[in-house]
Short mmCIF file of C-alpha atoms and ligand atoms in Angstrom, two decimals:
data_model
loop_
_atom_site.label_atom_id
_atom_site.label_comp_id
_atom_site.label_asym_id
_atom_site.label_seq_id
_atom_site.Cartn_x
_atom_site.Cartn_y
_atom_site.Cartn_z
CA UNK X 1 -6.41 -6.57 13.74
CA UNK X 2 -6.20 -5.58 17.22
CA UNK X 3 -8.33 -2.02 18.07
CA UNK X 4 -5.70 0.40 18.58
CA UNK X 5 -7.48 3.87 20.18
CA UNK X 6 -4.49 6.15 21.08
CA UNK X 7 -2.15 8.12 18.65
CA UNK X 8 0.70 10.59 18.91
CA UNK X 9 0.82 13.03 16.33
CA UNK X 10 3.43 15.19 15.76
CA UNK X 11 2.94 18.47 13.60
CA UNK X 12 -0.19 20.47 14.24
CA UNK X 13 -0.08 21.65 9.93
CA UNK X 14 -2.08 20.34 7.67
CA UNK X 15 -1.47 16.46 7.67
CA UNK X 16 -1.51 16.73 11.27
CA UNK X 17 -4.83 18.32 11.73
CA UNK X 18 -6.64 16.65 9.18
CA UNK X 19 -5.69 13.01 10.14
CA UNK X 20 -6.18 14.01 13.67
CA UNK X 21 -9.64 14.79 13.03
CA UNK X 22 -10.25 11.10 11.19
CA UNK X 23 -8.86 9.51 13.96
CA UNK X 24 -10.97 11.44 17.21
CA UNK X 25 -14.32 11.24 14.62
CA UNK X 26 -13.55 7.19 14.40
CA UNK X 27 -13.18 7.10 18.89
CA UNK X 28 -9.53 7.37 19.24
CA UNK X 29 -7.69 9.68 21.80
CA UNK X 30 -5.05 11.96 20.34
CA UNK X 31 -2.48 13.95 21.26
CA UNK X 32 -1.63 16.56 18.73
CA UNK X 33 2.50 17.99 19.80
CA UNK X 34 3.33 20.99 17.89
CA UNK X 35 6.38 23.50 18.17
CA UNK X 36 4.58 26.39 17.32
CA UNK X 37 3.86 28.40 20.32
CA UNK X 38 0.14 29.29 20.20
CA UNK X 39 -2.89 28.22 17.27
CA UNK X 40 -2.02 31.41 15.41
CA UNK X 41 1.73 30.71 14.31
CA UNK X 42 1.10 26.70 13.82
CA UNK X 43 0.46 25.46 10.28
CA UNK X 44 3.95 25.51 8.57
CA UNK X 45 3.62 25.74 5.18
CA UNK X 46 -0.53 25.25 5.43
CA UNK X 47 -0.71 28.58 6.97
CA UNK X 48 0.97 30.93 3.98
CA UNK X 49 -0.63 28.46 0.97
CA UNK X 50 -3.17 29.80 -1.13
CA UNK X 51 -4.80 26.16 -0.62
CA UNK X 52 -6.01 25.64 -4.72
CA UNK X 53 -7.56 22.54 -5.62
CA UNK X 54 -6.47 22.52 -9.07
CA UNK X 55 -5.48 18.96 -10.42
CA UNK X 56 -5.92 19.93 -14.35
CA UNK X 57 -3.97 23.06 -14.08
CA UNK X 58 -1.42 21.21 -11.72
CA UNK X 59 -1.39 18.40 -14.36
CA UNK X 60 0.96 20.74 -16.44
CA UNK X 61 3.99 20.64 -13.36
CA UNK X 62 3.29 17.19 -11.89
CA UNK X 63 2.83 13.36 -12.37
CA UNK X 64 -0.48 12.03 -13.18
CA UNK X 65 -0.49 9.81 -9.64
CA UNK X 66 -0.77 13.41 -8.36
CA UNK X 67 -3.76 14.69 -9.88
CA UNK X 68 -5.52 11.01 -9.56
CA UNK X 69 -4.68 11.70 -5.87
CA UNK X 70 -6.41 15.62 -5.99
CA UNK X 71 -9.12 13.96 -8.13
CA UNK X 72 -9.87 12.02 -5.62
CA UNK X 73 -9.94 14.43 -2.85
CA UNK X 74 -12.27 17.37 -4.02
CA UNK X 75 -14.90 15.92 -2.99
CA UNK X 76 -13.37 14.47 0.18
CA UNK X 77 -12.74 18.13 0.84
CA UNK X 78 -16.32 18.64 -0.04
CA UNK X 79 -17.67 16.73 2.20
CA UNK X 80 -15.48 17.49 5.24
CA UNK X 81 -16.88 21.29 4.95
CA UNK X 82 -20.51 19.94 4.96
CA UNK X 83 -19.71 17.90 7.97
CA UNK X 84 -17.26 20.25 10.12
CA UNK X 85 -20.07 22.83 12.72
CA UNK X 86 -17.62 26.01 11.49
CA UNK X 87 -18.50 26.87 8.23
CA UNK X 88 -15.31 26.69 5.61
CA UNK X 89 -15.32 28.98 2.27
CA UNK X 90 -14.97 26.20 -0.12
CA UNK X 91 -15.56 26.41 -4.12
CA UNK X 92 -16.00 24.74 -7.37
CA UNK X 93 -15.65 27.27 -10.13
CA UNK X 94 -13.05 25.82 -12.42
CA UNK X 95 -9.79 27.86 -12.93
CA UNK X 96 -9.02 30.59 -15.16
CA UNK X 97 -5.99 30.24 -17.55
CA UNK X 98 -4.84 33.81 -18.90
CA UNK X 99 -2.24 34.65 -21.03
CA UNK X 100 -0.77 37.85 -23.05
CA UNK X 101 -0.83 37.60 -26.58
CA UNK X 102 2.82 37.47 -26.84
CA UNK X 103 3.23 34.39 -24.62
CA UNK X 104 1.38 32.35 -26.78
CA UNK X 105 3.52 29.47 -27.12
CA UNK X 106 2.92 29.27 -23.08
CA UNK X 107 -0.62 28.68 -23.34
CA UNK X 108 -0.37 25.99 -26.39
CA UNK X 109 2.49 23.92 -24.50
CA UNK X 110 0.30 24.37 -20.65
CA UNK X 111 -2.75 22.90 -22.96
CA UNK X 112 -0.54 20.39 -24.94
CA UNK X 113 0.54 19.27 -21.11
CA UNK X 114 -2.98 19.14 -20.04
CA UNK X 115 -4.25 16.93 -22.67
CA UNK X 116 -1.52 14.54 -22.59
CA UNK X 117 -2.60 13.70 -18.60
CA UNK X 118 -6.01 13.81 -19.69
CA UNK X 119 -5.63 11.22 -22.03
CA UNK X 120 -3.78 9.01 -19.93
CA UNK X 121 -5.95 9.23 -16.60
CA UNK X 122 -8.76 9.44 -18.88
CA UNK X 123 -10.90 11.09 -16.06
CA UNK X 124 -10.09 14.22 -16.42
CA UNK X 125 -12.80 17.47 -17.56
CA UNK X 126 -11.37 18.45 -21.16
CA UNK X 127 -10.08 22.17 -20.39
CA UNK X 128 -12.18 24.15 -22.58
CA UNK X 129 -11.02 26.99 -24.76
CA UNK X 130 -12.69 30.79 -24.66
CA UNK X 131 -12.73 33.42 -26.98
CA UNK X 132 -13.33 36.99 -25.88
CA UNK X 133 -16.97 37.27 -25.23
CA UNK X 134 -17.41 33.83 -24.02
CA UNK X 135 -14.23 35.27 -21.35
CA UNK X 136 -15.93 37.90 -20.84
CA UNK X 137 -19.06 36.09 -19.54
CA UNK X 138 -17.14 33.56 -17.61
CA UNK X 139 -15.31 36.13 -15.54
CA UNK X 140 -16.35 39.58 -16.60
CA UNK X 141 -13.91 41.88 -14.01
CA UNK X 142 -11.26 40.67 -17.00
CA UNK X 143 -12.95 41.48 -20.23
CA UNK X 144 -11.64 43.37 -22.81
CA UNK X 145 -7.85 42.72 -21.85
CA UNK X 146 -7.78 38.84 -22.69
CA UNK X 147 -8.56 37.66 -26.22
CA UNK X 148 -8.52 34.02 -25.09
CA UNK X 149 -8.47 32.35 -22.12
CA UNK X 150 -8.77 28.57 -20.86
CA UNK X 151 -11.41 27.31 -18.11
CA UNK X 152 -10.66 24.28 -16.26
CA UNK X 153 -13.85 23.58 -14.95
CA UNK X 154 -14.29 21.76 -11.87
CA UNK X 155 -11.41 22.94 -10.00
CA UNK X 156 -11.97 24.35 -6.56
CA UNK X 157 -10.29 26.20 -3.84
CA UNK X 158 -10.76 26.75 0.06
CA UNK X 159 -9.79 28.97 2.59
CA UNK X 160 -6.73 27.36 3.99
CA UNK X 161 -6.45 29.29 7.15
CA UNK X 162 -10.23 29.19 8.12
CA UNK X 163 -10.00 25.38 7.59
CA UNK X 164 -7.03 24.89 10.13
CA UNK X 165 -9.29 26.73 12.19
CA UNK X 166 -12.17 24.49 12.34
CA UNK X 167 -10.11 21.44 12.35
CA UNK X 168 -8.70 22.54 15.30
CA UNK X 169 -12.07 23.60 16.78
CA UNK X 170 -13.18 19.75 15.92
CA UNK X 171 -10.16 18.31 17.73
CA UNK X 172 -11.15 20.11 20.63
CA UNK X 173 -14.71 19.41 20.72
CA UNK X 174 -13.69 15.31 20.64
CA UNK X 175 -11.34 15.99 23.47
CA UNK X 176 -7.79 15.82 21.45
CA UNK X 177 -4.77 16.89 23.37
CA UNK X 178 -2.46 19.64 21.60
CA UNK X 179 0.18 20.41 23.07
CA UNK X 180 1.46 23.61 21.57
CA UNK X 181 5.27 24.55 22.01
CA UNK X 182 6.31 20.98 22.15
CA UNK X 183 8.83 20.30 19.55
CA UNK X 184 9.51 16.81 19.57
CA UNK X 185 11.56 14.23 17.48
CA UNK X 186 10.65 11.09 15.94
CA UNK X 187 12.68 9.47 18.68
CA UNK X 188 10.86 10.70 21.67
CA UNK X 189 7.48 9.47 20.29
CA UNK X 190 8.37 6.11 19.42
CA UNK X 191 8.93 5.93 22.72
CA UNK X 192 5.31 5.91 23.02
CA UNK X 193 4.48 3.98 20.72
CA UNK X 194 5.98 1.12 23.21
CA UNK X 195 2.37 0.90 24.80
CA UNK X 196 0.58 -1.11 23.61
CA UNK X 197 -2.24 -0.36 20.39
CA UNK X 198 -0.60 3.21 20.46
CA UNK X 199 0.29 4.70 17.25
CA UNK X 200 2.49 7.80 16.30
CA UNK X 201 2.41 9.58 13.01
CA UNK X 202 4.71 11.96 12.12
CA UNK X 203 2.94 15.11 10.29
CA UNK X 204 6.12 17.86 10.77
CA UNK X 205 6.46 18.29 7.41
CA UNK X 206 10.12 20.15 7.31
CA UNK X 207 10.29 19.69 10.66
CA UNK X 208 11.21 16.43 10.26
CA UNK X 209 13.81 16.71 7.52
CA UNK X 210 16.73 15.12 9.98
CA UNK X 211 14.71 12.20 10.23
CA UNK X 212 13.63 11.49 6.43
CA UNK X 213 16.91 9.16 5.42
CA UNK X 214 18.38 9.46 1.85
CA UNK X 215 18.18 5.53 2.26
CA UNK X 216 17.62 4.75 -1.82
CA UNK X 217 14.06 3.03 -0.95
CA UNK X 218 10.97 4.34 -2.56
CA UNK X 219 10.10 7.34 -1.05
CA UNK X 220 13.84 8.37 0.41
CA UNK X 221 14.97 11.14 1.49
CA UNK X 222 16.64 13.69 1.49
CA UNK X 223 13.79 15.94 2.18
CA UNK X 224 14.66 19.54 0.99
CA UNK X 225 12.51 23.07 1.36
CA UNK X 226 11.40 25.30 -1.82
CA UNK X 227 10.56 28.41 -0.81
CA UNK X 228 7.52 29.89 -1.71
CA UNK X 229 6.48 34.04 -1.68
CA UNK X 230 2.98 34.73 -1.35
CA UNK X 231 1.06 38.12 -1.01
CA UNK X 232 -2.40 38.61 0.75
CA UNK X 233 -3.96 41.32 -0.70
CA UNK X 234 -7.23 43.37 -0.21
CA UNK X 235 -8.46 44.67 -3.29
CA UNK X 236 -12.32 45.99 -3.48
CA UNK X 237 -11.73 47.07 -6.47
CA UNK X 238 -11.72 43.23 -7.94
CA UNK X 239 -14.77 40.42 -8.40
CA UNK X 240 -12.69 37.63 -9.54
CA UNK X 241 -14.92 34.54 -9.05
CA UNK X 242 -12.47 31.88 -9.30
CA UNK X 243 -8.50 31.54 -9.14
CA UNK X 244 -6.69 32.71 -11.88
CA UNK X 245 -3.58 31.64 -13.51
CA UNK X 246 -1.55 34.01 -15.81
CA UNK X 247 1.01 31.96 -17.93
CA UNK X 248 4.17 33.81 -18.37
CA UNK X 249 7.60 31.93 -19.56
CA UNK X 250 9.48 33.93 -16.54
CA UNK X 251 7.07 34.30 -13.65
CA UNK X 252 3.71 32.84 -14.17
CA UNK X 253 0.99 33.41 -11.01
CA UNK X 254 -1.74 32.90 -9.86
CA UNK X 255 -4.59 34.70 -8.09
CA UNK X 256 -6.74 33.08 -5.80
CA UNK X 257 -10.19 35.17 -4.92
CA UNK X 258 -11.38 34.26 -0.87
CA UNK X 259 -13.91 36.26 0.86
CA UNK X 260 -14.40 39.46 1.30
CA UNK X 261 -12.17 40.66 -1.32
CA UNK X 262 -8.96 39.07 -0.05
CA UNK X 263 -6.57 37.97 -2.61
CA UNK X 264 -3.73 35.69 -1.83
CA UNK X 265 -1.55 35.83 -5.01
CA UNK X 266 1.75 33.60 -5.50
CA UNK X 267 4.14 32.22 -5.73
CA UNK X 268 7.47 32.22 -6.66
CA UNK X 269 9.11 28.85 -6.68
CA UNK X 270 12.46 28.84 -5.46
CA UNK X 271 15.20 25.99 -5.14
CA UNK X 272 16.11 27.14 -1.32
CA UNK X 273 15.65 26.36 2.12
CA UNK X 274 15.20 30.03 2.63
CA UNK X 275 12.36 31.53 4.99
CA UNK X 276 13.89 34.79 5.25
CA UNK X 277 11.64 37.33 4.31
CA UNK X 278 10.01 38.10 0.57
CA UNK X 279 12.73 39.40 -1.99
CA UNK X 280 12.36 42.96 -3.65
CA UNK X 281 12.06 40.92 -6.95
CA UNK X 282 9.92 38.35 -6.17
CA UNK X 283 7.62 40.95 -4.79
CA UNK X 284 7.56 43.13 -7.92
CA UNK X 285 6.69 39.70 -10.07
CA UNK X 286 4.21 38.97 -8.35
CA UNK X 287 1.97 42.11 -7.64
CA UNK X 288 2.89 43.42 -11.39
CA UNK X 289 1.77 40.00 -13.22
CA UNK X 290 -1.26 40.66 -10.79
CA UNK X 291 -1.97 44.42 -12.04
CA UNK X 292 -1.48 42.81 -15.72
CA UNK X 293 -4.61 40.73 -14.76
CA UNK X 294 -6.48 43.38 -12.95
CA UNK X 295 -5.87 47.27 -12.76
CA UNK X 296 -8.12 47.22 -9.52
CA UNK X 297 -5.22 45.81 -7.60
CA UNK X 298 -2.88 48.87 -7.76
CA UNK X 299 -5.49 50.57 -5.15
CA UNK X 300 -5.09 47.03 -3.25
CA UNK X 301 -4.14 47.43 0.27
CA UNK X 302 -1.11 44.34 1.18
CA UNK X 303 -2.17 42.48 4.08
CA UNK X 304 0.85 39.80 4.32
CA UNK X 305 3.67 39.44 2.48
CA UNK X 306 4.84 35.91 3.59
CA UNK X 307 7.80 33.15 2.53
CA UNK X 308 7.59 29.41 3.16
CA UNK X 309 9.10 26.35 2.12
CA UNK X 310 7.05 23.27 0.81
CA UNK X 311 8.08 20.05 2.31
CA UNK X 312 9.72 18.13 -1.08
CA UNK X 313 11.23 14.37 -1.49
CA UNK X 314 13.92 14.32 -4.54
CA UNK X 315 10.62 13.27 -7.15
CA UNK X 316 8.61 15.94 -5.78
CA UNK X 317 5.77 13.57 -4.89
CA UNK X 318 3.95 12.41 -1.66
CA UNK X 319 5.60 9.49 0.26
CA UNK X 320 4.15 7.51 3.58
CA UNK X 321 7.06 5.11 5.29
CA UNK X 322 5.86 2.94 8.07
CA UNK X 323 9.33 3.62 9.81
CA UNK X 324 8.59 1.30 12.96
CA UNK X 325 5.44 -0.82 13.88
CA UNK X 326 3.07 1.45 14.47
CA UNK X 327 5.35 4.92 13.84
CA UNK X 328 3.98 6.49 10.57
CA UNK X 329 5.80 9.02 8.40
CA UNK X 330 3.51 10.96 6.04
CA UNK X 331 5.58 13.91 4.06
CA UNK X 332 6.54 14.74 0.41
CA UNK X 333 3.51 16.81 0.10
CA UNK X 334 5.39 19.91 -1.83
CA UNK X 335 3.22 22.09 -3.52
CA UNK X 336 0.11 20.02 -3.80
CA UNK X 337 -0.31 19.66 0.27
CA UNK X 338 -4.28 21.03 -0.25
CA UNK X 339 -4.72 19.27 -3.41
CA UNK X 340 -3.62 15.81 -2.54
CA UNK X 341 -3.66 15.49 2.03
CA UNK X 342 -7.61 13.93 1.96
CA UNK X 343 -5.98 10.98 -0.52
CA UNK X 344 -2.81 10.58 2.12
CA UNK X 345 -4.65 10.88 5.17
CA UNK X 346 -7.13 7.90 3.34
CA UNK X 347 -4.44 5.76 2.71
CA UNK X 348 -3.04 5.91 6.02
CA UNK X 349 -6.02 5.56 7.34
CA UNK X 350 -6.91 2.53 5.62
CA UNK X 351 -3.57 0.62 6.67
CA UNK X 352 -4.16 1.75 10.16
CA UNK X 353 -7.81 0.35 10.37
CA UNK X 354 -8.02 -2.28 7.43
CA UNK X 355 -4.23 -3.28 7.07
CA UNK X 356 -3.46 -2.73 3.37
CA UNK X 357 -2.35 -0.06 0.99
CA UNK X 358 -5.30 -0.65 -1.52
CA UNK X 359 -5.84 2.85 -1.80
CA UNK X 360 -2.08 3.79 -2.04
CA UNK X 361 -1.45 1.12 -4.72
CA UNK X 362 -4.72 2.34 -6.90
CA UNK X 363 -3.79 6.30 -6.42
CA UNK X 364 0.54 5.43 -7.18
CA UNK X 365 1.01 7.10 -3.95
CA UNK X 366 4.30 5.64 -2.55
CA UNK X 367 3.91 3.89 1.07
CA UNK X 368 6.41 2.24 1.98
CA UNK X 369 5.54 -0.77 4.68
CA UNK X 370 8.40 -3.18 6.45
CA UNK X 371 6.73 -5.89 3.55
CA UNK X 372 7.41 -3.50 0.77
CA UNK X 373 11.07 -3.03 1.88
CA UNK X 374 11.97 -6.56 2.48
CA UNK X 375 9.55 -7.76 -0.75
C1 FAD E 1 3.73 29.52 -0.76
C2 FAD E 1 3.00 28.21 -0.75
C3 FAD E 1 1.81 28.10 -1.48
C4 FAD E 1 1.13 26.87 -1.50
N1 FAD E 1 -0.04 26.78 -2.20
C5 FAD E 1 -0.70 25.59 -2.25
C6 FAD E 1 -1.91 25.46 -2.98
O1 FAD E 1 -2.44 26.43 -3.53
N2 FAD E 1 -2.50 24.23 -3.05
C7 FAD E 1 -1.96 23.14 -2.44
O2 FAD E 1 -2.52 22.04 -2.56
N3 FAD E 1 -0.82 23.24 -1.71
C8 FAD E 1 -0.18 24.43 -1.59
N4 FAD E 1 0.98 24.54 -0.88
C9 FAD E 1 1.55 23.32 -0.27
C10 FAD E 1 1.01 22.99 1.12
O3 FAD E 1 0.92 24.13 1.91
C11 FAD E 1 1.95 21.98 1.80
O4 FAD E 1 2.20 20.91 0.92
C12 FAD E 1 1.33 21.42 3.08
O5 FAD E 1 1.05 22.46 3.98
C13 FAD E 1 2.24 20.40 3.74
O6 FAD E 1 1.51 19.85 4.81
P1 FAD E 1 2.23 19.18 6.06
O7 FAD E 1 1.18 18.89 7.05
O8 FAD E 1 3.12 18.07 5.58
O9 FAD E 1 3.23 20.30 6.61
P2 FAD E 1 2.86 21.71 7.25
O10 FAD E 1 1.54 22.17 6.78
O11 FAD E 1 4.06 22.58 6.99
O12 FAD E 1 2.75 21.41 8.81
C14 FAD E 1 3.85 20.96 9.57
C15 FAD E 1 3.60 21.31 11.03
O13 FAD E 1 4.58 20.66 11.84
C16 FAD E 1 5.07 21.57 12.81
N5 FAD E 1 6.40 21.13 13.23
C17 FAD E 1 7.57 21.24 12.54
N6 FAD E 1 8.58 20.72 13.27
C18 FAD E 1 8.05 20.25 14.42
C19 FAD E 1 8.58 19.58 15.57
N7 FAD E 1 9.88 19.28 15.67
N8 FAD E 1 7.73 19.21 16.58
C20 FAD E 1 6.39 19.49 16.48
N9 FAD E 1 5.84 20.15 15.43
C21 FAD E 1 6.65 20.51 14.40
C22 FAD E 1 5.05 22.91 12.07
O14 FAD E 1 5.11 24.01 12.97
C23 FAD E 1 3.73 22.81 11.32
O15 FAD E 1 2.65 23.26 12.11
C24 FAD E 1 1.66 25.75 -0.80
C25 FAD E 1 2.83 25.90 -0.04
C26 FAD E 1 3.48 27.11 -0.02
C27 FAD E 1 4.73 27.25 0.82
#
């Protein structure tokens, strides 16, 4: 293969940043064009998510290609906070399932779920069950109000703001380009991409929903928003050590513990291309199935109460289409963006450099090339 050292990439979010890293680490020069006006109002949906690592507890809502793919990438993600100068909050302390008594029949069907993935990845840690006292060791700030519980151990989280952050901090220190208020279209890169070993990758997430096609290939379009409500919290009256997940038949949640006694709890999952603000509703939901968990959060102060939509493809799974030579679409990534961006950014990565979709193929993540569509 030829040595191509230049890329466009449009999107500054999460794809964006972390591919743009890859490339300026391996000696290319990059040019990072994102709409957002300034650093603190880029990031899309990366910005609001609660950035959970979770592929066993995520094994109960998706496809099995998708928690090979987060599998895959905790320690990717482990190994990029080692490596970036900034430091990250990053964790491995399993996930905590909860449940009230009366819901039961939840928690056997999430663990049925769980163990029917497990046994077909075969990879997978065995969720393991808890009874009171061995709860109320694991994560004593909720003893006494949970007769059982789940851990998932090995699950991990990160603090998804702090890491755009330092990503962006690394771009700059290998001399990337971003250009910030610079909404651009597929069309006015691939312009670009006429010179020649330049490469542009599209990383807009719903940004570039005009230019996903509902073309019946693998990986079509139409690309579609669900919204998402999320509340920041600051609660020191609460030690949770590790996120928590309460199962509920009508609105479970979770609770995801950063530093300093921040909370981000969410979210509501809503068919709708919706970012107007949180709903009255949605907002009760959430910060009463949080109060269920803990009483310390009805002293909790409410940082940010914020509404975004997950980029989605119609089967809710992570697609790459090499659109052009050289023009790279990388989208899909829904509600697993955190969980599953090291494995995408990898397999693009690897047909960029290497010229195959080994990775792709061995992961089931869907990347389309010109071969694939005229195989
Ligand atoms: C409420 C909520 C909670 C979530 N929680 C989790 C979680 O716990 N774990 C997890 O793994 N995932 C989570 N996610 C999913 C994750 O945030 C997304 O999947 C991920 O951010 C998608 O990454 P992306 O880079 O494709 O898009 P984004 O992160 O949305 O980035 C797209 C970027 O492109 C920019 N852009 C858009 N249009 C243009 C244009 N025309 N020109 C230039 N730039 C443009 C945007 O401003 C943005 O900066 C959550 C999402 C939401 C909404």
């Amino acid at each position: 293969m030829s040595n191509p050292l230049s890329a466009t990439i449009l999107g500054a979010g999460l794809l964006g940043r972390l591919l743009g890293v890859a490339l300026v680490r391996a000696g290319w020069q990059v040019e990072l064009r994102e709409q957002a006006p300034d650093p603190e109002h880029a990031g899309g949906a990366a910005r609001v998510a609660a950035a959970m690592l979770a592929p066993l507890a995520e094994s109960a809502v998706t496809e099995p290609n998708v928690v090979a793919m987060g599998l895959y990438a905790l320690p990717r993600w482990q190994a990029l906070c080692a490596s970036l100068p900034r430091p990250v909050f990053f964790q491995r302390e399993g996930t905590l399932i909860l449940w009230h008594r009366q819901d039961a029949r939840e928690a056997h069907r999430f663990e049925a779920l769980l163990r029917a993935t497990a046994a077909r990845l075969g990879s997978l840690p065995e969720p393991q069950p808890l009874h009171a006292e061995q709860l109320a060791q694991c994560e004593p700030a909720v003893a006494g109000r949970f007769a059982q519980a789940l851990y998932l151990p090995g699950e991990g989280q990160l603090d998804g703001r702090a890491m755009l952050e330092a990503l962006l901090a690394e771009l700059h220190a290998h001399g990337a380009v971003v250009r910030w208020g610079a909404a651009s279209t597929l069309a006015d890169a691939m312009a670009a991409s006429h010179r020649p070993g330049h490469w542009v990758f599209d990383c807009r997430g719903l940004g570039a929903q005009a230019e996903w096609p509902a073309d019946g290939a693998a990986g079509s379009g139409p690309l579609r928003g669900v919204r998402g409500e999320v509340v920041r919290l600051y609660a020191p009256d609460v030690t949770l050590q590790r996120p928590t997940r309460l199962l509920h038949p009508r609105y479970p949640i979770y609770i995801a513990p950063k530093e300093r006694h921040v909370f981000v709890i969410g979210a509501t999952e809503i068919e709708a291309d919706d970012r107007s603000p949180a709903s009255v509703r949605s907002t009760l939901e959430l910060l009463s199935a949080a109060y269920a968990v803990h009483p310390g959060f009805a002293e909790a102060r409410i940082l940010e109460l914020n509404t975004e939509c997950r980029p989605t493809l119609p089967d809710n799974l992570p697609a790459v289409r090499v659109r052009a030579p050289r023009v790279v679409q990388l989208n899909g990534l829904y509600r697993h963006g955190y969980l599953v961006a090291p494995a995408v950014c990898d397999a693009v990565l690897q047909y960029v450099l290497e010229g195959h979709t080994a990775l792709a193929q061995q992961l089931g993540l869907t990347f389309v090339t010109p071969e694939t569509l005229t195989a």
